[in-house]
Amino acid sequence: PWLDWGIARPAGPVGGGFAMPIYWGNNGGRLIAFDVTDAAAPKFLSDVNLAKNAWWNFSPAYTVNGLVFLSHEAVEAFPPVVTDGKDTNSPPVDYWVQRWYLDVVDYADAANPAVRKPVNIPGSLKGVAHAGELLYTVGQHWTNGTNWWWDGTEYLDASAYDGVEAHLIDSLKLSSYWPHPVLVNNDDVFVGHPSETTTVKNLLETWTLSSAGKFTQLSRTELSGGAQNFATFGDLLAAQIENQVSLFNVTDPTAPALLVTSDPPGCVWFDLNKADGALDRALWLPLGVYGVSIISLPATP
């Protein structure tokens, strides 16, 4: 697999005296752990490489209670289907299927991490909640399971994970228009809904999974354009809209409050995935060789 330059840290908190594993570029399947009790002298602990089985398209890594969650895709030969020759809807004898799998690595013993058996899930992992017992994924569904046809629509799926298997709870159909980013933030899920007609606004939607196991919409907030990417920094939500960033206070997910919309100076691009900030401070946007752009937040009344 192709590798990007640089190293990124997995999403989620770090603690317990050692740094949670990092993942490498687009590969994403390699996790390296260090003991950083002494920050001046990091100590190598372990190296887990999940990308040895022709697995690809690893998701970002999410950390919860010493566990690292991520997903990958794999293409597998499907076993032949035996028919009586009269079934006109049977698949070809030799064909391949593409599946997504959940990978979980247990770092209770960081020097000897335990890799759990991959679990089939409905799509690429977008986040976890409830201490890792709730999974959020995005992927396509069969539109017609009889003739193996689909229309390309993506779905946000919530699944329960018991450590051995994943069980689908509910699904939310995403817009057929692009982009429609999804960001999981604890019990809330932020979804970008682009304008589908000239009379409909671009929206930031907030959803949650109810106690009844159903996706429930908490809010709809108008955006100045279609959101391309989201990032959260505590209760500060950043929405990238072309070369602008809109910042929201999402302390109350039922009523996200727009704080400011800004863009970096000049004709430069930023990487929201590498930004940092806080609701009571500001947002720092890296501009590569051009430095950093700071988006100040208005004073709290």
GROMACS .gro file of N, CA and C in nm, residues 119-264:
model
  438
  119VAL      N    1  -1.400  -0.860   1.263
  119VAL     CA    2  -1.544  -0.880   1.265
  119VAL      C    3  -1.606  -0.807   1.147
  120ASN      N    4  -1.692  -0.874   1.073
  120ASN     CA    5  -1.760  -0.814   0.958
  120ASN      C    6  -1.853  -0.702   1.004
  121ILE      N    7  -1.841  -0.584   0.943
  121ILE     CA    8  -1.926  -0.469   0.975
  121ILE      C    9  -1.980  -0.410   0.845
  122PRO      N   10  -2.083  -0.322   0.852
  122PRO     CA   11  -2.150  -0.276   0.730
  122PRO      C   12  -2.072  -0.175   0.646
  123GLY      N   13  -1.966  -0.114   0.700
  123GLY     CA   14  -1.895  -0.012   0.625
  123GLY      C   15  -1.768   0.031   0.696
  124SER      N   16  -1.713   0.143   0.652
  124SER     CA   17  -1.591   0.196   0.711
  124SER      C   18  -1.621   0.259   0.847
  125LEU      N   19  -1.537   0.232   0.945
  125LEU     CA   20  -1.561   0.281   1.081
  125LEU      C   21  -1.546   0.433   1.087
  126LYS      N   22  -1.646   0.499   1.147
  126LYS     CA   23  -1.646   0.644   1.162
  126LYS      C   24  -1.634   0.688   1.306
  127GLY      N   25  -1.651   0.596   1.400
  127GLY     CA   26  -1.639   0.632   1.540
  127GLY      C   27  -1.700   0.526   1.629
  128VAL      N   28  -1.672   0.538   1.759
  128VAL     CA   29  -1.725   0.444   1.857
  128VAL      C   30  -1.783   0.524   1.973
  129ALA      N   31  -1.874   0.461   2.046
  129ALA     CA   32  -1.936   0.524   2.163
  129ALA      C   33  -1.964   0.416   2.266
  130HIS      N   34  -2.008   0.459   2.383
  130HIS     CA   35  -2.042   0.366   2.492
  130HIS      C   36  -1.928   0.267   2.518
  131ALA      N   37  -1.808   0.324   2.538
  131ALA     CA   38  -1.690   0.244   2.573
  131ALA      C   39  -1.659   0.137   2.468
  132GLY      N   40  -1.692   0.165   2.343
  132GLY     CA   41  -1.661   0.072   2.235
  132GLY      C   42  -1.770  -0.030   2.206
  133GLU      N   43  -1.881  -0.022   2.277
  133GLU     CA   44  -1.990  -0.117   2.255
  133GLU      C   45  -2.083  -0.073   2.143
  134LEU      N   46  -2.067   0.050   2.096
  134LEU     CA   47  -2.150   0.102   1.987
  134LEU      C   48  -2.058   0.150   1.875
  135LEU      N   49  -2.081   0.099   1.754
  135LEU     CA   50  -1.999   0.131   1.638
  135LEU      C   51  -2.080   0.212   1.539
  136TYR      N   52  -2.016   0.311   1.479
  136TYR     CA   53  -2.078   0.387   1.371
  136TYR      C   54  -1.995   0.367   1.244
  137THR      N   55  -2.061   0.325   1.137
  137THR     CA   56  -1.993   0.301   1.011
  137THR      C   57  -2.070   0.368   0.898
  138VAL      N   58  -2.002   0.389   0.786
  138VAL     CA   59  -2.065   0.443   0.665
  138VAL      C   60  -2.031   0.351   0.549
  139GLY      N   61  -2.134   0.309   0.476
  139GLY     CA   62  -2.113   0.221   0.362
  139GLY      C   63  -2.239   0.210   0.280
  140GLN      N   64  -2.231   0.136   0.171
  140GLN     CA   65  -2.345   0.118   0.082
  140GLN      C   66  -2.425  -0.006   0.120
  141HIS      N   67  -2.553  -0.005   0.084
  141HIS     CA   68  -2.641  -0.119   0.105
  141HIS      C   69  -2.686  -0.173  -0.030
  142TRP      N   70  -2.718  -0.301  -0.031
  142TRP     CA   71  -2.781  -0.357  -0.151
  142TRP      C   72  -2.918  -0.292  -0.167
  143THR      N   73  -2.944  -0.237  -0.287
  143THR     CA   74  -3.077  -0.184  -0.315
  143THR      C   75  -3.172  -0.299  -0.344
  144ASN      N   76  -3.121  -0.401  -0.410
  144ASN     CA   77  -3.199  -0.519  -0.441
  144ASN      C   78  -3.112  -0.641  -0.415
  145GLY      N   79  -3.142  -0.712  -0.309
  145GLY     CA   80  -3.062  -0.828  -0.272
  145GLY      C   81  -3.080  -0.947  -0.362
  146THR      N   82  -3.178  -0.941  -0.453
  146THR     CA   83  -3.203  -1.054  -0.543
  146THR      C   84  -3.111  -1.051  -0.664
  147ASN      N   85  -3.094  -0.933  -0.722
  147ASN     CA   86  -3.008  -0.926  -0.841
  147ASN      C   87  -2.876  -0.855  -0.814
  148TRP      N   88  -2.843  -0.835  -0.684
  148TRP     CA   89  -2.714  -0.779  -0.644
  148TRP      C   90  -2.688  -0.642  -0.707
  149TRP      N   91  -2.789  -0.556  -0.703
  149TRP     CA   92  -2.776  -0.422  -0.759
  149TRP      C   93  -2.789  -0.320  -0.648
  150TRP      N   94  -2.716  -0.208  -0.661
  150TRP     CA   95  -2.729  -0.099  -0.565
  150TRP      C   96  -2.717   0.033  -0.639
  151ASP      N   97  -2.767   0.141  -0.576
  151ASP     CA   98  -2.771   0.270  -0.644
  151ASP      C   99  -2.660   0.365  -0.601
  152GLY      N  100  -2.566   0.318  -0.521
  152GLY     CA  101  -2.453   0.401  -0.481
  152GLY      C  102  -2.478   0.484  -0.357
  153THR      N  103  -2.599   0.481  -0.303
  153THR     CA  104  -2.630   0.559  -0.183
  153THR      C  105  -2.555   0.504  -0.062
  154GLU      N  106  -2.506   0.595   0.022
  154GLU     CA  107  -2.437   0.554   0.144
  154GLU      C  108  -2.530   0.566   0.264
  155TYR      N  109  -2.503   0.483   0.364
  155TYR     CA  110  -2.583   0.481   0.487
  155TYR      C  111  -2.492   0.493   0.608
  156LEU      N  112  -2.543   0.563   0.709
  156LEU     CA  113  -2.480   0.563   0.840
  156LEU      C  114  -2.543   0.450   0.919
  157ASP      N  115  -2.463   0.354   0.963
  157ASP     CA  116  -2.513   0.238   1.036
  157ASP      C  117  -2.462   0.239   1.179
  158ALA      N  118  -2.550   0.207   1.272
  158ALA     CA  119  -2.512   0.190   1.412
  158ALA      C  120  -2.520   0.041   1.444
  159SER      N  121  -2.413  -0.012   1.502
  159SER     CA  122  -2.408  -0.155   1.535
  159SER      C  123  -2.361  -0.175   1.678
  160ALA      N  124  -2.416  -0.276   1.743
  160ALA     CA  125  -2.373  -0.313   1.878
  160ALA      C  126  -2.257  -0.412   1.865
  161TYR      N  127  -2.152  -0.391   1.944
  161TYR     CA  128  -2.035  -0.477   1.940
  161TYR      C  129  -2.014  -0.539   2.077
  162ASP      N  130  -2.012  -0.673   2.082
  162ASP     CA  131  -1.999  -0.743   2.210
  162ASP      C  132  -1.860  -0.801   2.232
  163GLY      N  133  -1.766  -0.762   2.147
  163GLY     CA  134  -1.631  -0.814   2.157
  163GLY      C  135  -1.604  -0.932   2.066
  164VAL      N  136  -1.712  -0.990   2.013
  164VAL     CA  137  -1.699  -1.107   1.924
  164VAL      C  138  -1.767  -1.082   1.790
  165GLU      N  139  -1.886  -1.021   1.793
  165GLU     CA  140  -1.962  -0.996   1.673
  165GLU      C  141  -2.022  -0.855   1.678
  166ALA      N  142  -2.062  -0.806   1.560
  166ALA     CA  143  -2.131  -0.678   1.549
  166ALA      C  144  -2.273  -0.704   1.500
  167HIS      N  145  -2.370  -0.638   1.562
  167HIS     CA  146  -2.511  -0.659   1.529
  167HIS      C  147  -2.574  -0.525   1.493
  168LEU      N  148  -2.632  -0.517   1.373
  168LEU     CA  149  -2.690  -0.392   1.324
  168LEU      C  150  -2.808  -0.349   1.410
  169ILE      N  151  -2.808  -0.220   1.448
  169ILE     CA  152  -2.916  -0.164   1.528
  169ILE      C  153  -3.010  -0.082   1.441
  170ASP      N  154  -2.955   0.016   1.370
  170ASP     CA  155  -3.038   0.103   1.286
  170ASP      C  156  -2.951   0.165   1.177
  171SER      N  157  -3.018   0.212   1.071
  171SER     CA  158  -2.948   0.272   0.958
  171SER      C  159  -3.011   0.406   0.922
  172LEU      N  160  -2.928   0.499   0.878
  172LEU     CA  161  -2.974   0.631   0.835
  172LEU      C  162  -2.922   0.656   0.694
  173LYS      N  163  -3.014   0.677   0.601
  173LYS     CA  164  -2.976   0.702   0.463
  173LYS      C  165  -2.918   0.843   0.451
  174LEU      N  166  -2.799   0.852   0.393
  174LEU     CA  167  -2.735   0.982   0.372
  174LEU      C  168  -2.779   1.040   0.239
  175SER      N  169  -2.753   1.168   0.221
  175SER     CA  170  -2.790   1.234   0.096
  175SER      C  171  -2.721   1.167  -0.022
  176SER      N  172  -2.790   1.162  -0.134
  176SER     CA  173  -2.731   1.107  -0.256
  176SER      C  174  -2.639   1.209  -0.323
  177TYR      N  175  -2.639   1.332  -0.269
  177TYR     CA  176  -2.550   1.436  -0.319
  177TYR      C  177  -2.423   1.440  -0.234
  178TRP      N  178  -2.315   1.488  -0.296
  178TRP     CA  179  -2.187   1.496  -0.227
  178TRP      C  180  -2.147   1.641  -0.209
  179PRO      N  181  -2.064   1.672  -0.108
  179PRO     CA  182  -2.018   1.579  -0.003
  179PRO      C  183  -2.120   1.568   0.110
  180HIS      N  184  -2.112   1.461   0.187
  180HIS     CA  185  -2.198   1.444   0.305
  180HIS      C  186  -2.115   1.386   0.419
  181PRO      N  187  -2.024   1.465   0.475
  181PRO     CA  188  -1.933   1.416   0.580
  181PRO      C  189  -2.008   1.372   0.705
  182VAL      N  190  -1.947   1.278   0.778
  182VAL     CA  191  -2.003   1.226   0.903
  182VAL      C  192  -1.895   1.233   1.010
  183LEU      N  193  -1.932   1.286   1.127
  183LEU     CA  194  -1.838   1.294   1.239
  183LEU      C  195  -1.908   1.248   1.366
  184VAL      N  196  -1.849   1.150   1.433
  184VAL     CA  197  -1.903   1.098   1.559
  184VAL      C  198  -1.835   1.170   1.674
  185ASN      N  199  -1.915   1.224   1.766
  185ASN     CA  200  -1.862   1.295   1.882
  185ASN      C  201  -1.936   1.245   2.006
  186ASN      N  202  -1.881   1.140   2.068
  186ASN     CA  203  -1.946   1.077   2.183
  186ASN      C  204  -2.082   1.023   2.142
  187ASP      N  205  -2.191   1.073   2.202
  187ASP     CA  206  -2.324   1.021   2.171
  187ASP      C  207  -2.390   1.093   2.055
  188ASP      N  208  -2.324   1.194   2.001
  188ASP     CA  209  -2.382   1.273   1.893
  188ASP      C  210  -2.310   1.244   1.761
  189VAL      N  211  -2.386   1.253   1.652
  189VAL     CA  212  -2.329   1.233   1.518
  189VAL      C  213  -2.364   1.355   1.434
  190PHE      N  214  -2.262   1.422   1.382
  190PHE     CA  215  -2.282   1.538   1.296
  190PHE      C  216  -2.275   1.493   1.151
  191VAL      N  217  -2.375   1.533   1.072
  191VAL     CA  218  -2.386   1.491   0.932
  191VAL      C  219  -2.403   1.614   0.845
  192GLY      N  220  -2.324   1.623   0.739
  192GLY     CA  221  -2.342   1.730   0.643
  192GLY      C  222  -2.445   1.690   0.539
  193HIS      N  223  -2.543   1.777   0.517
  193HIS     CA  224  -2.648   1.750   0.418
  193HIS      C  225  -2.644   1.862   0.314
  194PRO      N  226  -2.584   1.836   0.197
  194PRO     CA  227  -2.572   1.940   0.095
  194PRO      C  228  -2.706   1.974   0.032
  195SER      N  229  -2.715   2.094  -0.022
  195SER     CA  230  -2.836   2.137  -0.091
  195SER      C  231  -2.860   2.049  -0.213
  196GLU      N  232  -2.981   1.993  -0.222
  196GLU     CA  233  -3.014   1.905  -0.334
  196GLU      C  234  -3.095   1.976  -0.441
  197THR      N  235  -3.151   2.093  -0.407
  197THR     CA  236  -3.223   2.176  -0.503
  197THR      C  237  -3.192   2.322  -0.470
  198THR      N  238  -3.232   2.412  -0.558
  198THR     CA  239  -3.206   2.555  -0.536
  198THR      C  240  -3.291   2.612  -0.424
  199THR      N  241  -3.391   2.540  -0.381
  199THR     CA  242  -3.479   2.590  -0.275
  199THR      C  243  -3.447   2.529  -0.139
  200VAL      N  244  -3.347   2.443  -0.134
  200VAL     CA  245  -3.310   2.376  -0.009
  200VAL      C  246  -3.174   2.425   0.037
  201LYS      N  247  -3.158   2.446   0.166
  201LYS     CA  248  -3.034   2.497   0.223
  201LYS      C  249  -2.934   2.385   0.251
  202ASN      N  250  -2.806   2.422   0.253
  202ASN     CA  251  -2.703   2.331   0.302
  202ASN      C  252  -2.714   2.324   0.453
  203LEU      N  253  -2.705   2.204   0.508
  203LEU     CA  254  -2.734   2.188   0.650
  203LEU      C  255  -2.625   2.111   0.725
  204LEU      N  256  -2.614   2.146   0.852
  204LEU     CA  257  -2.542   2.066   0.951
  204LEU      C  258  -2.649   1.999   1.035
  205GLU      N  259  -2.656   1.867   1.028
  205GLU     CA  260  -2.755   1.792   1.105
  205GLU      C  261  -2.688   1.723   1.223
  206THR      N  262  -2.759   1.719   1.334
  206THR     CA  263  -2.711   1.648   1.452
  206THR      C  264  -2.806   1.534   1.482
  207TRP      N  265  -2.751   1.413   1.494
  207TRP     CA  266  -2.830   1.294   1.520
  207TRP      C  267  -2.777   1.222   1.644
  208THR      N  268  -2.862   1.141   1.703
  208THR     CA  269  -2.820   1.055   1.813
  208THR      C  270  -2.899   0.925   1.804
  209LEU      N  271  -2.849   0.822   1.868
  209LEU     CA  272  -2.921   0.694   1.872
  209LEU      C  273  -3.001   0.691   2.000
  210SER      N  274  -3.132   0.682   1.988
  210SER     CA  275  -3.220   0.686   2.105
  210SER      C  276  -3.210   0.558   2.186
  211SER      N  277  -3.269   0.560   2.305
  211SER     CA  278  -3.270   0.440   2.390
  211SER      C  279  -3.351   0.329   2.326
  212ALA      N  280  -3.436   0.365   2.228
  212ALA     CA  281  -3.514   0.266   2.155
  212ALA      C  282  -3.437   0.207   2.037
  213GLY      N  283  -3.313   0.254   2.018
  213GLY     CA  284  -3.232   0.201   1.909
  213GLY      C  285  -3.265   0.260   1.774
  214LYS      N  286  -3.311   0.385   1.770
  214LYS     CA  287  -3.346   0.451   1.645
  214LYS      C  288  -3.269   0.583   1.632
  215PHE      N  289  -3.226   0.612   1.510
  215PHE     CA  290  -3.162   0.741   1.487
  215PHE      C  291  -3.265   0.852   1.504
  216THR      N  292  -3.232   0.950   1.586
  216THR     CA  293  -3.321   1.061   1.616
  216THR      C  294  -3.249   1.192   1.586
  217GLN      N  295  -3.314   1.278   1.510
  217GLN     CA  296  -3.252   1.406   1.476
  217GLN      C  297  -3.269   1.505   1.589
  218LEU      N  298  -3.157   1.569   1.627
  218LEU     CA  299  -3.159   1.667   1.736
  218LEU      C  300  -3.168   1.809   1.684
  219SER      N  301  -3.107   1.836   1.567
  219SER     CA  302  -3.107   1.973   1.516
  219SER      C  303  -3.072   1.977   1.368
  220ARG      N  304  -3.108   2.091   1.305
  220ARG     CA  305  -3.073   2.122   1.166
  220ARG      C  306  -3.026   2.267   1.164
  221THR      N  307  -2.901   2.287   1.127
  221THR     CA  308  -2.842   2.421   1.129
  221THR      C  309  -2.797   2.459   0.989
  222GLU      N  310  -2.837   2.577   0.943
  222GLU     CA  311  -2.805   2.620   0.807
  222GLU      C  312  -2.656   2.654   0.795
  223LEU      N  313  -2.597   2.613   0.682
  223LEU     CA  314  -2.458   2.643   0.651
  223LEU      C  315  -2.450   2.734   0.529
  224SER      N  316  -2.337   2.802   0.513
  224SER     CA  317  -2.319   2.892   0.400
  224SER      C  318  -2.290   2.817   0.270
  225GLY      N  319  -2.258   2.689   0.282
  225GLY     CA  320  -2.230   2.605   0.166
  225GLY      C  321  -2.225   2.460   0.210
  226GLY      N  322  -2.199   2.371   0.116
  226GLY     CA  323  -2.192   2.230   0.150
  226GLY      C  324  -2.066   2.198   0.228
  227ALA      N  325  -2.080   2.137   0.345
  227ALA     CA  326  -1.965   2.103   0.428
  227ALA      C  327  -1.885   1.990   0.364
  228GLN      N  328  -1.754   2.006   0.360
  228GLN     CA  329  -1.666   1.903   0.305
  228GLN      C  330  -1.603   1.816   0.413
  229ASN      N  331  -1.587   1.874   0.532
  229ASN     CA  332  -1.518   1.802   0.638
  229ASN      C  333  -1.557   1.863   0.772
  230PHE      N  334  -1.556   1.779   0.877
  230PHE     CA  335  -1.583   1.825   1.013
  230PHE      C  336  -1.467   1.784   1.103
  231ALA      N  337  -1.449   1.862   1.210
  231ALA     CA  338  -1.354   1.824   1.315
  231ALA      C  339  -1.404   1.885   1.445
  232THR      N  340  -1.385   1.814   1.555
  232THR     CA  341  -1.426   1.866   1.685
  232THR      C  342  -1.306   1.878   1.776
  233PHE      N  343  -1.313   1.979   1.862
  233PHE     CA  344  -1.211   2.004   1.964
  233PHE      C  345  -1.287   2.033   2.092
  234GLY      N  346  -1.323   1.926   2.163
  234GLY     CA  347  -1.413   1.941   2.277
  234GLY      C  348  -1.551   1.979   2.226
  235ASP      N  349  -1.604   2.092   2.272
  235ASP     CA  350  -1.735   2.139   2.229
  235ASP      C  351  -1.725   2.240   2.115
  236LEU      N  352  -1.608   2.249   2.052
  236LEU     CA  353  -1.590   2.335   1.936
  236LEU      C  354  -1.594   2.250   1.810
  237LEU      N  355  -1.689   2.279   1.721
  237LEU     CA  356  -1.702   2.207   1.594
  237LEU      C  357  -1.656   2.297   1.481
  238ALA      N  358  -1.568   2.245   1.398
  238ALA     CA  359  -1.520   2.318   1.280
  238ALA      C  360  -1.576   2.250   1.156
  239ALA      N  361  -1.637   2.329   1.068
  239ALA     CA  362  -1.692   2.278   0.943
  239ALA      C  363  -1.617   2.344   0.828
  240GLN      N  364  -1.553   2.264   0.745
  240GLN     CA  365  -1.482   2.318   0.628
  240GLN      C  366  -1.579   2.331   0.513
  241ILE      N  367  -1.588   2.452   0.458
  241ILE     CA  368  -1.675   2.481   0.344
  241ILE      C  369  -1.588   2.548   0.239
  242GLU      N  370  -1.543   2.470   0.139
  242GLU     CA  371  -1.444   2.514   0.042
  242GLU      C  372  -1.320   2.562   0.118
  243ASN      N  373  -1.278   2.689   0.100
  243ASN     CA  374  -1.158   2.734   0.169
  243ASN      C  375  -1.191   2.819   0.292
  244GLN      N  376  -1.308   2.797   0.347
  244GLN     CA  377  -1.350   2.866   0.468
  244GLN      C  378  -1.376   2.766   0.580
  245VAL      N  379  -1.375   2.817   0.702
  245VAL     CA  380  -1.407   2.734   0.818
  245VAL      C  381  -1.512   2.806   0.901
  246SER      N  382  -1.621   2.736   0.930
  246SER     CA  383  -1.724   2.788   1.021
  246SER      C  384  -1.710   2.716   1.153
  247LEU      N  385  -1.706   2.792   1.262
  247LEU     CA  386  -1.690   2.735   1.395
  247LEU      C  387  -1.821   2.745   1.472
  248PHE      N  388  -1.856   2.633   1.538
  248PHE     CA  389  -1.982   2.625   1.613
  248PHE      C  390  -1.955   2.583   1.757
  249ASN      N  391  -2.036   2.637   1.846
  249ASN     CA  392  -2.039   2.589   1.984
  249ASN      C  393  -2.145   2.480   1.990
  250VAL      N  394  -2.102   2.356   2.015
  250VAL     CA  395  -2.197   2.244   2.017
  250VAL      C  396  -2.213   2.189   2.158
  251THR      N  397  -2.195   2.275   2.257
  251THR     CA  398  -2.218   2.233   2.395
  251THR      C  399  -2.358   2.177   2.409
  252ASP      N  400  -2.454   2.243   2.342
  252ASP     CA  401  -2.592   2.193   2.334
  252ASP      C  402  -2.613   2.139   2.193
  253PRO      N  403  -2.609   2.008   2.173
  253PRO     CA  404  -2.620   1.953   2.037
  253PRO      C  405  -2.755   1.977   1.973
  254THR      N  406  -2.855   2.015   2.052
  254THR     CA  407  -2.986   2.044   1.994
  254THR      C  408  -2.991   2.184   1.934
  255ALA      N  409  -2.888   2.266   1.960
  255ALA     CA  410  -2.887   2.403   1.909
  255ALA      C  411  -2.743   2.450   1.887
  256PRO      N  412  -2.672   2.396   1.788
  256PRO     CA  413  -2.536   2.443   1.759
  256PRO      C  414  -2.537   2.593   1.730
  257ALA      N  415  -2.445   2.666   1.791
  257ALA     CA  416  -2.440   2.812   1.776
  257ALA      C  417  -2.320   2.852   1.691
  258LEU      N  418  -2.347   2.923   1.580
  258LEU     CA  419  -2.240   2.970   1.494
  258LEU      C  420  -2.160   3.079   1.566
  259LEU      N  421  -2.029   3.063   1.571
  259LEU     CA  422  -1.941   3.160   1.637
  259LEU      C  423  -1.876   3.254   1.538
  260VAL      N  424  -1.820   3.198   1.432
  260VAL     CA  425  -1.750   3.280   1.334
  260VAL      C  426  -1.723   3.197   1.209
  261THR      N  427  -1.714   3.264   1.095
  261THR     CA  428  -1.671   3.202   0.970
  261THR      C  429  -1.551   3.280   0.918
  262SER      N  430  -1.445   3.209   0.884
  262SER     CA  431  -1.322   3.276   0.842
  262SER      C  432  -1.249   3.190   0.740
  263ASP      N  433  -1.147   3.248   0.678
  263ASP     CA  434  -1.064   3.173   0.585
  263ASP      C  435  -0.920   3.221   0.597
  264PRO      N  436  -0.824   3.134   0.566
  264PRO     CA  437  -0.683   3.173   0.576
  264PRO      C  438  -0.652   3.284   0.476
   0.00000   0.00000   0.00000
